[in-house]
PDB file of C-alpha atoms and ligand atoms in Angstrom:
ATOM      1  CA  MET I  79     -43.251  20.883   8.771  1.00 43.00           C
ATOM      2  CA  PRO I  80     -40.558  19.697   6.301  1.00 47.00           C
ATOM      3  CA  LYS I  81     -39.882  21.931   3.326  1.00 51.00           C
ATOM      4  CA  LEU I  82     -41.144  20.688  -0.007  1.00 45.00           C
ATOM      5  CA  PRO I  83     -38.463  19.733  -2.540  1.00 45.00           C
ATOM      6  CA  GLU I  84     -37.613  22.347  -5.187  1.00 48.00           C
ATOM      7  CA  SER I  85     -39.194  20.103  -7.802  1.00 41.00           C
ATOM      8  CA  ASN I  86     -42.591  20.206  -6.072  1.00 44.00           C
ATOM      9  CA  PRO I  87     -44.978  20.249  -9.023  1.00 63.00           C
ATOM     10  CA  TYR I  88     -47.849  21.823  -7.070  1.00 78.00           C
ATOM     11  CA  LYS I  89     -48.686  25.240  -8.434  1.00 89.00           C
ATOM     12  CA  LEU I  90     -50.235  27.600  -5.936  1.00 95.00           C
ATOM     13  CA  LYS I  91     -53.433  29.119  -7.190  1.00 97.00           C
ATOM     14  CA  VAL I  92     -53.404  32.863  -6.481  1.00 98.00           C
ATOM     15  CA  LEU I  93     -56.614  34.790  -7.036  1.00 98.00           C
ATOM     16  CA  GLY I  94     -56.382  38.571  -7.366  1.00 98.00           C
ATOM     17  CA  ILE I  95     -59.553  40.576  -6.862  1.00 99.00           C
ATOM     18  CA  ALA I  96     -59.661  44.131  -8.188  1.00 99.00           C
ATOM     19  CA  GLY I  97     -62.272  45.998  -6.169  1.00 98.00           C
ATOM     20  CA  SER I  98     -61.907  49.526  -7.503  1.00 98.00           C
ATOM     21  CA  PRO I  99     -64.378  50.877 -10.048  1.00 98.00           C
ATOM     22  CA  ARG I 100     -61.486  52.949 -11.481  1.00 98.00           C
ATOM     23  CA  ARG I 101     -59.587  50.864 -14.030  1.00 97.00           C
ATOM     24  CA  ASP I 102     -55.790  51.295 -14.059  1.00 97.00           C
ATOM     25  CA  GLY I 103     -56.011  53.263 -10.824  1.00 98.00           C
ATOM     26  CA  ASN I 104     -53.828  52.943  -7.760  1.00 98.00           C
ATOM     27  CA  THR I 105     -55.033  49.627  -6.367  1.00 98.00           C
ATOM     28  CA  ASP I 106     -55.076  48.107  -9.878  1.00 98.00           C
ATOM     29  CA  HIS I 107     -51.373  48.957 -10.243  1.00 98.00           C
ATOM     30  CA  LEU I 108     -50.560  47.489  -6.833  1.00 98.00           C
ATOM     31  CA  LEU I 109     -52.564  44.343  -7.496  1.00 98.00           C
ATOM     32  CA  HIS I 110     -50.852  43.888 -10.848  1.00 98.00           C
ATOM     33  CA  GLN I 111     -47.462  43.949  -9.108  1.00 98.00           C
ATOM     34  CA  VAL I 112     -48.515  41.536  -6.353  1.00 98.00           C
ATOM     35  CA  ILE I 113     -49.767  39.111  -8.976  1.00 98.00           C
ATOM     36  CA  ALA I 114     -46.581  39.549 -11.029  1.00 98.00           C
ATOM     37  CA  GLY I 115     -44.531  38.775  -7.908  1.00 98.00           C
ATOM     38  CA  ALA I 116     -46.550  35.633  -7.204  1.00 98.00           C
ATOM     39  CA  SER I 117     -46.278  34.563 -10.823  1.00 97.00           C
ATOM     40  CA  SER I 118     -42.490  35.026 -10.720  1.00 96.00           C
ATOM     41  CA  HIS I 119     -42.484  32.414  -7.953  1.00 94.00           C
ATOM     42  CA  GLY I 120     -44.295  29.921 -10.155  1.00 94.00           C
ATOM     43  CA  ALA I 121     -47.841  30.499  -8.927  1.00 97.00           C
ATOM     44  CA  LYS I 122     -50.808  30.040 -11.212  1.00 97.00           C
ATOM     45  CA  THR I 123     -52.577  33.396 -11.122  1.00 98.00           C
ATOM     46  CA  LYS I 124     -55.963  34.765 -12.068  1.00 98.00           C
ATOM     47  CA  THR I 125     -57.338  38.269 -11.596  1.00 98.00           C
ATOM     48  CA  VAL I 126     -61.010  39.172 -11.514  1.00 98.00           C
ATOM     49  CA  ILE I 127     -62.232  42.747 -11.953  1.00 98.00           C
ATOM     50  CA  LEU I 128     -65.340  43.192  -9.871  1.00 98.00           C
ATOM     51  CA  SER I 129     -66.555  46.316 -11.700  1.00 98.00           C
ATOM     52  CA  GLU I 130     -66.746  44.275 -14.909  1.00 98.00           C
ATOM     53  CA  LEU I 131     -68.780  41.491 -13.332  1.00 98.00           C
ATOM     54  CA  ASN I 132     -72.467  41.247 -12.611  1.00 98.00           C
ATOM     55  CA  ILE I 133     -72.654  40.832  -8.839  1.00 98.00           C
ATOM     56  CA  LEU I 134     -75.895  41.844  -7.168  1.00 98.00           C
ATOM     57  CA  PRO I 135     -76.016  42.645  -3.442  1.00 98.00           C
ATOM     58  CA  CYS I 136     -77.068  39.960  -0.957  1.00 98.00           C
ATOM     59  CA  ARG I 137     -80.830  40.079  -0.375  1.00 98.00           C
ATOM     60  CA  HIS I 138     -80.775  38.169   2.908  1.00 98.00           C
ATOM     61  CA  CYS I 139     -83.501  35.975   1.435  1.00 98.00           C
ATOM     62  CA  ASP I 140     -82.028  32.952   3.250  1.00 97.00           C
ATOM     63  CA  GLY I 141     -82.276  31.045  -0.028  1.00 97.00           C
ATOM     64  CA  CYS I 142     -78.823  29.599   0.728  1.00 98.00           C
ATOM     65  CA  ILE I 143     -79.577  28.538   4.271  1.00 97.00           C
ATOM     66  CA  LYS I 144     -80.334  24.850   3.565  1.00 96.00           C
ATOM     67  CA  THR I 145     -77.991  24.267   0.637  1.00 97.00           C
ATOM     68  CA  GLY I 146     -75.126  26.751   0.903  1.00 97.00           C
ATOM     69  CA  LYS I 147     -75.885  27.747  -2.677  1.00 97.00           C
ATOM     70  CA  CYS I 148     -76.896  31.306  -3.474  1.00 98.00           C
ATOM     71  CA  VAL I 149     -80.145  31.563  -5.438  1.00 98.00           C
ATOM     72  CA  ILE I 150     -79.049  34.673  -7.367  1.00 98.00           C
ATOM     73  CA  ASP I 151     -77.835  33.596 -10.798  1.00 98.00           C
ATOM     74  CA  ASP I 152     -74.994  35.977 -11.630  1.00 98.00           C
ATOM     75  CA  ASP I 153     -71.181  36.000 -11.759  1.00 98.00           C
ATOM     76  CA  MET I 154     -70.968  35.173  -8.069  1.00 98.00           C
ATOM     77  CA  GLN I 155     -71.837  31.576  -8.939  1.00 98.00           C
ATOM     78  CA  TRP I 156     -68.452  30.909 -10.579  1.00 98.00           C
ATOM     79  CA  LEU I 157     -66.611  33.323  -8.300  1.00 98.00           C
ATOM     80  CA  HIS I 158     -67.729  31.234  -5.294  1.00 98.00           C
ATOM     81  CA  THR I 159     -65.934  28.280  -6.887  1.00 98.00           C
ATOM     82  CA  ASP I 160     -62.793  30.339  -7.562  1.00 98.00           C
ATOM     83  CA  LEU I 161     -62.806  31.570  -3.963  1.00 98.00           C
ATOM     84  CA  ARG I 162     -63.137  28.009  -2.666  1.00 98.00           C
ATOM     85  CA  LYS I 163     -60.336  26.726  -4.924  1.00 97.00           C
ATOM     86  CA  ALA I 164     -57.774  29.485  -4.331  1.00 98.00           C
ATOM     87  CA  ASP I 165     -54.695  28.842  -2.184  1.00 97.00           C
ATOM     88  CA  ARG I 166     -54.010  32.570  -1.893  1.00 98.00           C
ATOM     89  CA  ILE I 167     -56.279  35.570  -2.227  1.00 98.00           C
ATOM     90  CA  VAL I 168     -55.195  39.148  -2.845  1.00 98.00           C
ATOM     91  CA  LEU I 169     -58.059  41.548  -2.248  1.00 99.00           C
ATOM     92  CA  ALA I 170     -57.403  45.038  -3.581  1.00 99.00           C
ATOM     93  CA  SER I 171     -59.826  47.829  -2.771  1.00 99.00           C
ATOM     94  CA  PRO I 172     -59.353  51.539  -2.192  1.00 98.00           C
ATOM     95  CA  ILE I 173     -60.980  53.164   0.806  1.00 98.00           C
ATOM     96  CA  PHE I 174     -64.401  54.616   0.056  1.00 98.00           C
ATOM     97  CA  PHE I 175     -66.004  56.386   3.039  1.00 98.00           C
ATOM     98  CA  MET I 176     -63.769  54.498   5.450  1.00 98.00           C
ATOM     99  CA  GLY I 177     -64.672  51.083   4.054  1.00 98.00           C
ATOM    100  CA  VAL I 178     -64.124  48.937   0.982  1.00 98.00           C
ATOM    101  CA  THR I 179     -65.827  49.882  -2.293  1.00 99.00           C
ATOM    102  CA  ALA I 180     -69.435  48.946  -2.992  1.00 98.00           C
ATOM    103  CA  GLN I 181     -68.260  46.418  -5.603  1.00 98.00           C
ATOM    104  CA  THR I 182     -66.040  44.741  -3.024  1.00 99.00           C
ATOM    105  CA  LYS I 183     -68.659  44.770  -0.288  1.00 98.00           C
ATOM    106  CA  ALA I 184     -71.288  43.279  -2.597  1.00 98.00           C
ATOM    107  CA  MET I 185     -68.913  40.403  -3.390  1.00 98.00           C
ATOM    108  CA  ILE I 186     -68.104  39.913   0.291  1.00 98.00           C
ATOM    109  CA  ASP I 187     -71.765  39.931   1.355  1.00 98.00           C
ATOM    110  CA  ARG I 188     -72.609  37.380  -1.320  1.00 98.00           C
ATOM    111  CA  CYS I 189     -70.241  35.016   0.481  1.00 98.00           C
ATOM    112  CA  GLN I 190     -73.027  34.543   2.994  1.00 98.00           C
ATOM    113  CA  ALA I 191     -73.652  31.290   1.098  1.00 98.00           C
ATOM    114  CA  LEU I 192     -70.115  30.182   2.044  1.00 98.00           C
ATOM    115  CA  TRP I 193     -70.802  31.262   5.632  1.00 98.00           C
ATOM    116  CA  VAL I 194     -73.749  28.840   5.547  1.00 98.00           C
ATOM    117  CA  ILE I 195     -71.502  26.053   4.230  1.00 98.00           C
ATOM    118  CA  LYS I 196     -69.086  26.618   7.094  1.00 98.00           C
ATOM    119  CA  TYR I 197     -71.273  27.492  10.068  1.00 98.00           C
ATOM    120  CA  VAL I 198     -74.687  25.962   9.286  1.00 98.00           C
ATOM    121  CA  LEU I 199     -73.886  22.887   7.192  1.00 98.00           C
ATOM    122  CA  LYS I 200     -70.520  22.493   8.956  1.00 98.00           C
ATOM    123  CA  LEU I 201     -68.778  21.507   5.748  1.00 97.00           C
ATOM    124  CA  PRO I 202     -65.363  22.624   4.496  1.00 96.00           C
ATOM    125  CA  VAL I 203     -65.403  25.905   2.578  1.00 97.00           C
ATOM    126  CA  ALA I 204     -62.100  25.194   0.831  1.00 96.00           C
ATOM    127  CA  ILE I 205     -62.128  22.700  -2.033  1.00 94.00           C
ATOM    128  CA  ASN I 206     -58.791  21.357  -0.695  1.00 88.00           C
ATOM    129  CA  PRO I 207     -59.237  21.751   3.064  1.00 84.00           C
ATOM    130  CA  ASP I 208     -55.878  20.076   3.802  1.00 87.00           C
ATOM    131  CA  GLU I 209     -53.958  22.894   2.152  1.00 88.00           C
ATOM    132  CA  GLU I 210     -53.244  26.118   4.009  1.00 92.00           C
ATOM    133  CA  ARG I 211     -54.975  29.147   2.530  1.00 96.00           C
ATOM    134  CA  SER I 212     -53.921  32.690   3.151  1.00 97.00           C
ATOM    135  CA  GLY I 213     -54.463  36.142   1.778  1.00 98.00           C
ATOM    136  CA  ILE I 214     -53.553  39.800   1.976  1.00 98.00           C
ATOM    137  CA  PHE I 215     -55.405  43.089   1.712  1.00 98.00           C
ATOM    138  CA  VAL I 216     -54.108  45.778  -0.633  1.00 98.00           C
ATOM    139  CA  SER I 217     -55.479  49.277  -0.266  1.00 98.00           C
ATOM    140  CA  VAL I 218     -54.946  52.993  -0.697  1.00 98.00           C
ATOM    141  CA  GLY I 219     -56.770  56.045   0.613  1.00 98.00           C
ATOM    142  CA  GLY I 220     -56.681  59.645  -0.480  1.00 98.00           C
ATOM    143  CA  THR I 221     -56.308  61.045   3.016  1.00 98.00           C
ATOM    144  CA  SER I 222     -53.739  60.345   5.698  1.00 97.00           C
ATOM    145  CA  LEU I 223     -56.177  59.890   8.556  1.00 97.00           C
ATOM    146  CA  ARG I 224     -55.025  57.859  11.501  1.00 94.00           C
ATOM    147  CA  ASN I 225     -56.688  54.433  11.454  1.00 96.00           C
ATOM    148  CA  LEU I 226     -57.739  55.008   7.848  1.00 98.00           C
ATOM    149  CA  PHE I 227     -57.573  51.307   6.989  1.00 98.00           C
ATOM    150  CA  GLN I 228     -58.871  49.809  10.240  1.00 98.00           C
ATOM    151  CA  PRO I 229     -62.594  49.518   9.358  1.00 98.00           C
ATOM    152  CA  ALA I 230     -61.848  47.966   5.947  1.00 98.00           C
ATOM    153  CA  MET I 231     -59.304  45.609   7.505  1.00 98.00           C
ATOM    154  CA  ALA I 232     -61.929  44.451  10.003  1.00 98.00           C
ATOM    155  CA  THR I 233     -64.298  43.651   7.126  1.00 98.00           C
ATOM    156  CA  VAL I 234     -61.608  41.785   5.190  1.00 98.00           C
ATOM    157  CA  LYS I 235     -60.512  39.806   8.247  1.00 98.00           C
ATOM    158  CA  SER I 236     -64.084  38.762   8.926  1.00 98.00           C
ATOM    159  CA  TRP I 237     -64.489  37.674   5.294  1.00 98.00           C
ATOM    160  CA  PHE I 238     -61.193  35.735   5.306  1.00 98.00           C
ATOM    161  CA  THR I 239     -62.251  33.954   8.498  1.00 98.00           C
ATOM    162  CA  THR I 240     -65.444  32.792   6.804  1.00 98.00           C
ATOM    163  CA  LEU I 241     -63.448  31.535   3.830  1.00 98.00           C
ATOM    164  CA  ASP I 242     -60.905  29.748   6.079  1.00 97.00           C
ATOM    165  CA  ILE I 243     -58.167  32.023   4.835  1.00 98.00           C
ATOM    166  CA  LYS I 244     -55.405  33.101   7.185  1.00 97.00           C
ATOM    167  CA  TYR I 245     -55.023  36.894   7.188  1.00 98.00           C
ATOM    168  CA  ASP I 246     -51.404  37.369   6.173  1.00 97.00           C
ATOM    169  CA  GLY I 247     -51.334  41.150   6.504  1.00 97.00           C
ATOM    170  CA  GLU I 248     -51.951  44.220   4.433  1.00 98.00           C
ATOM    171  CA  LEU I 249     -50.138  46.449   1.998  1.00 98.00           C
ATOM    172  CA  VAL I 250     -51.663  49.918   2.372  1.00 98.00           C
ATOM    173  CA  PHE I 251     -50.718  53.446   1.362  1.00 98.00           C
ATOM    174  CA  SER I 252     -52.369  56.628   2.601  1.00 98.00           C
ATOM    175  CA  GLY I 253     -52.294  60.034   0.906  1.00 98.00           C
ATOM    176  CA  ILE I 254     -52.740  58.462  -2.527  1.00 98.00           C
ATOM    177  CA  ASP I 255     -55.636  60.097  -4.355  1.00 98.00           C
ATOM    178  CA  GLU I 256     -54.977  60.960  -8.001  1.00 97.00           C
ATOM    179  CA  LYS I 257     -55.502  58.110 -10.442  1.00 96.00           C
ATOM    180  CA  GLU I 258     -51.853  57.091 -10.865  1.00 92.00           C
ATOM    181  CA  ALA I 259     -50.337  58.732  -7.785  1.00 98.00           C
ATOM    182  CA  ILE I 260     -49.057  55.344  -6.663  1.00 98.00           C
ATOM    183  CA  LEU I 261     -46.668  55.293  -9.645  1.00 98.00           C
ATOM    184  CA  ARG I 262     -44.782  58.213  -8.063  1.00 97.00           C
ATOM    185  CA  HIS I 263     -44.434  56.486  -4.688  1.00 98.00           C
ATOM    186  CA  PRO I 264     -40.764  55.593  -4.077  1.00 98.00           C
ATOM    187  CA  THR I 265     -41.304  51.979  -2.996  1.00 98.00           C
ATOM    188  CA  ALA I 266     -44.951  50.934  -3.432  1.00 98.00           C
ATOM    189  CA  LEU I 267     -44.713  48.969  -6.662  1.00 98.00           C
ATOM    190  CA  HIS I 268     -41.587  47.157  -5.526  1.00 98.00           C
ATOM    191  CA  ASP I 269     -43.203  46.482  -2.140  1.00 98.00           C
ATOM    192  CA  ALA I 270     -46.211  45.007  -3.942  1.00 98.00           C
ATOM    193  CA  PHE I 271     -44.038  42.747  -6.109  1.00 98.00           C
ATOM    194  CA  VAL I 272     -42.175  41.485  -3.048  1.00 98.00           C
ATOM    195  CA  ALA I 273     -45.478  40.907  -1.214  1.00 98.00           C
ATOM    196  CA  GLY I 274     -46.591  38.734  -4.130  1.00 98.00           C
ATOM    197  CA  GLN I 275     -43.347  36.768  -4.039  1.00 97.00           C
ATOM    198  CA  LYS I 276     -43.732  36.185  -0.313  1.00 96.00           C
ATOM    199  CA  LEU I 277     -47.342  35.147  -0.699  1.00 96.00           C
ATOM    200  CA  ALA I 278     -46.371  32.493  -3.232  1.00 94.00           C
ATOM    201  CA  ALA I 279     -43.226  31.379  -1.405  1.00 90.00           C
ATOM    202  CA  VAL I 280     -44.953  29.767   1.560  1.00 66.00           C
ATOM    203  CA  ASN I 281     -44.562  26.018   1.490  1.00 58.00           C
ATOM    204  CA  MET I 282     -47.472  23.766   0.622  1.00 49.00           C
ATOM    205  CA  PRO I 283     -49.245  21.732   1.881  1.00 47.00           C
ATOM    206  CA  LYS I 284     -49.844  22.628   5.533  1.00 45.00           C
TER     207      LYS I 284
HETATM  208  C1  FMN A 820     -66.747  57.559  -3.287  1.00 55.33           C
HETATM  209  C2  FMN A 820     -65.379  57.796  -2.771  1.00 55.33           C
HETATM  210  C3  FMN A 820     -65.153  57.742  -1.410  1.00 55.33           C
HETATM  211  C4  FMN A 820     -63.872  57.926  -0.900  1.00 55.33           C
HETATM  212  N1  FMN A 820     -63.685  57.866   0.457  1.00 55.33           N
HETATM  213  C5  FMN A 820     -62.451  58.029   0.975  1.00 55.33           C
HETATM  214  C6  FMN A 820     -62.246  57.953   2.372  1.00 55.33           C
HETATM  215  O1  FMN A 820     -63.153  57.744   3.169  1.00 55.33           O
HETATM  216  N2  FMN A 820     -60.982  58.141   2.839  1.00 55.33           N
HETATM  217  C7  FMN A 820     -59.931  58.375   2.006  1.00 55.33           C
HETATM  218  O2  FMN A 820     -58.796  58.514   2.491  1.00 55.33           O
HETATM  219  N3  FMN A 820     -60.089  58.419   0.648  1.00 55.33           N
HETATM  220  C8  FMN A 820     -61.322  58.253   0.115  1.00 55.33           C
HETATM  221  N4  FMN A 820     -61.507  58.285  -1.240  1.00 55.33           N
HETATM  222  C9  FMN A 820     -60.323  58.472  -2.140  1.00 55.33           C
HETATM  223  C10 FMN A 820     -59.809  57.142  -2.723  1.00 55.33           C
HETATM  224  O3  FMN A 820     -59.517  56.210  -1.712  1.00 55.33           O
HETATM  225  C11 FMN A 820     -58.548  57.416  -3.531  1.00 55.33           C
HETATM  226  O4  FMN A 820     -58.839  58.299  -4.594  1.00 55.33           O
HETATM  227  C12 FMN A 820     -57.857  56.190  -4.083  1.00 55.33           C
HETATM  228  O5  FMN A 820     -56.600  56.547  -4.616  1.00 55.33           O
HETATM  229  C13 FMN A 820     -58.653  55.472  -5.155  1.00 55.33           C
HETATM  230  O6  FMN A 820     -57.979  54.289  -5.518  1.00 55.33           O
HETATM  231  P1  FMN A 820     -58.094  53.613  -6.981  1.00 55.33           P
HETATM  232  O7  FMN A 820     -57.318  54.503  -7.928  1.00 55.33           O
HETATM  233  O8  FMN A 820     -57.508  52.286  -6.840  1.00 55.33           O
HETATM  234  O9  FMN A 820     -59.548  53.574  -7.312  1.00 55.33           O
HETATM  235  C14 FMN A 820     -62.785  58.152  -1.782  1.00 55.33           C
HETATM  236  C15 FMN A 820     -63.016  58.209  -3.166  1.00 55.33           C
HETATM  237  C16 FMN A 820     -64.301  58.036  -3.659  1.00 55.33           C
HETATM  238  C17 FMN A 820     -64.528  58.096  -5.143  1.00 55.33           C
END
């Protein structure tokens, strides 16, 4: 695939999703840096804070099964559109009981309507299906358990697959528990900024 010229006017749309209920906590700081890194590479960025949105859990009512549209009228309606438009997604969630937070899981489960679009209606999930979409998972956990991030990563990978987003890896830190412990980590914030730059540096379109 030839590289795009430097003057390529296409601006990558990068969507950051803050999944922690703790504002200005560890994953918020990491996400902020990833988004700053992407922005420094010319990406158009937007961050949504799940704990400030009204997102009910999926009811498995099958109301979406014929249309691909969720019948619950809350913030997920516009977030579905943002998820379908994004070129890059950065999902940030700390580990809660070995998984993602309840706010994050509610948002993921509500993407069942997008699963219907893809697997039942057999229509493209992405608004621009010709453009490559990718995303990363950003996380921290208070403990240093082996395989701490594996269950959450499995959830995120499954969600990305449904959204036709290539899983581009994770940026995770264990042993980070206090609210701003990540600020004392020797490399984390820099690592996050660089991850954002890399995410936005990939050439478009596919
Ligand atoms: C309800 C709850 C469950 C948690 N479960 C785990 C866990 O299973 N494993 C772990 O390592 N840390 C766990 N933690 C600790 C958080 O992952 C940790 O405090 C993290 O730094 C929070 O990130 P934040 O500041 O971005 O919210 C839990 C914290 C809470 C409040």
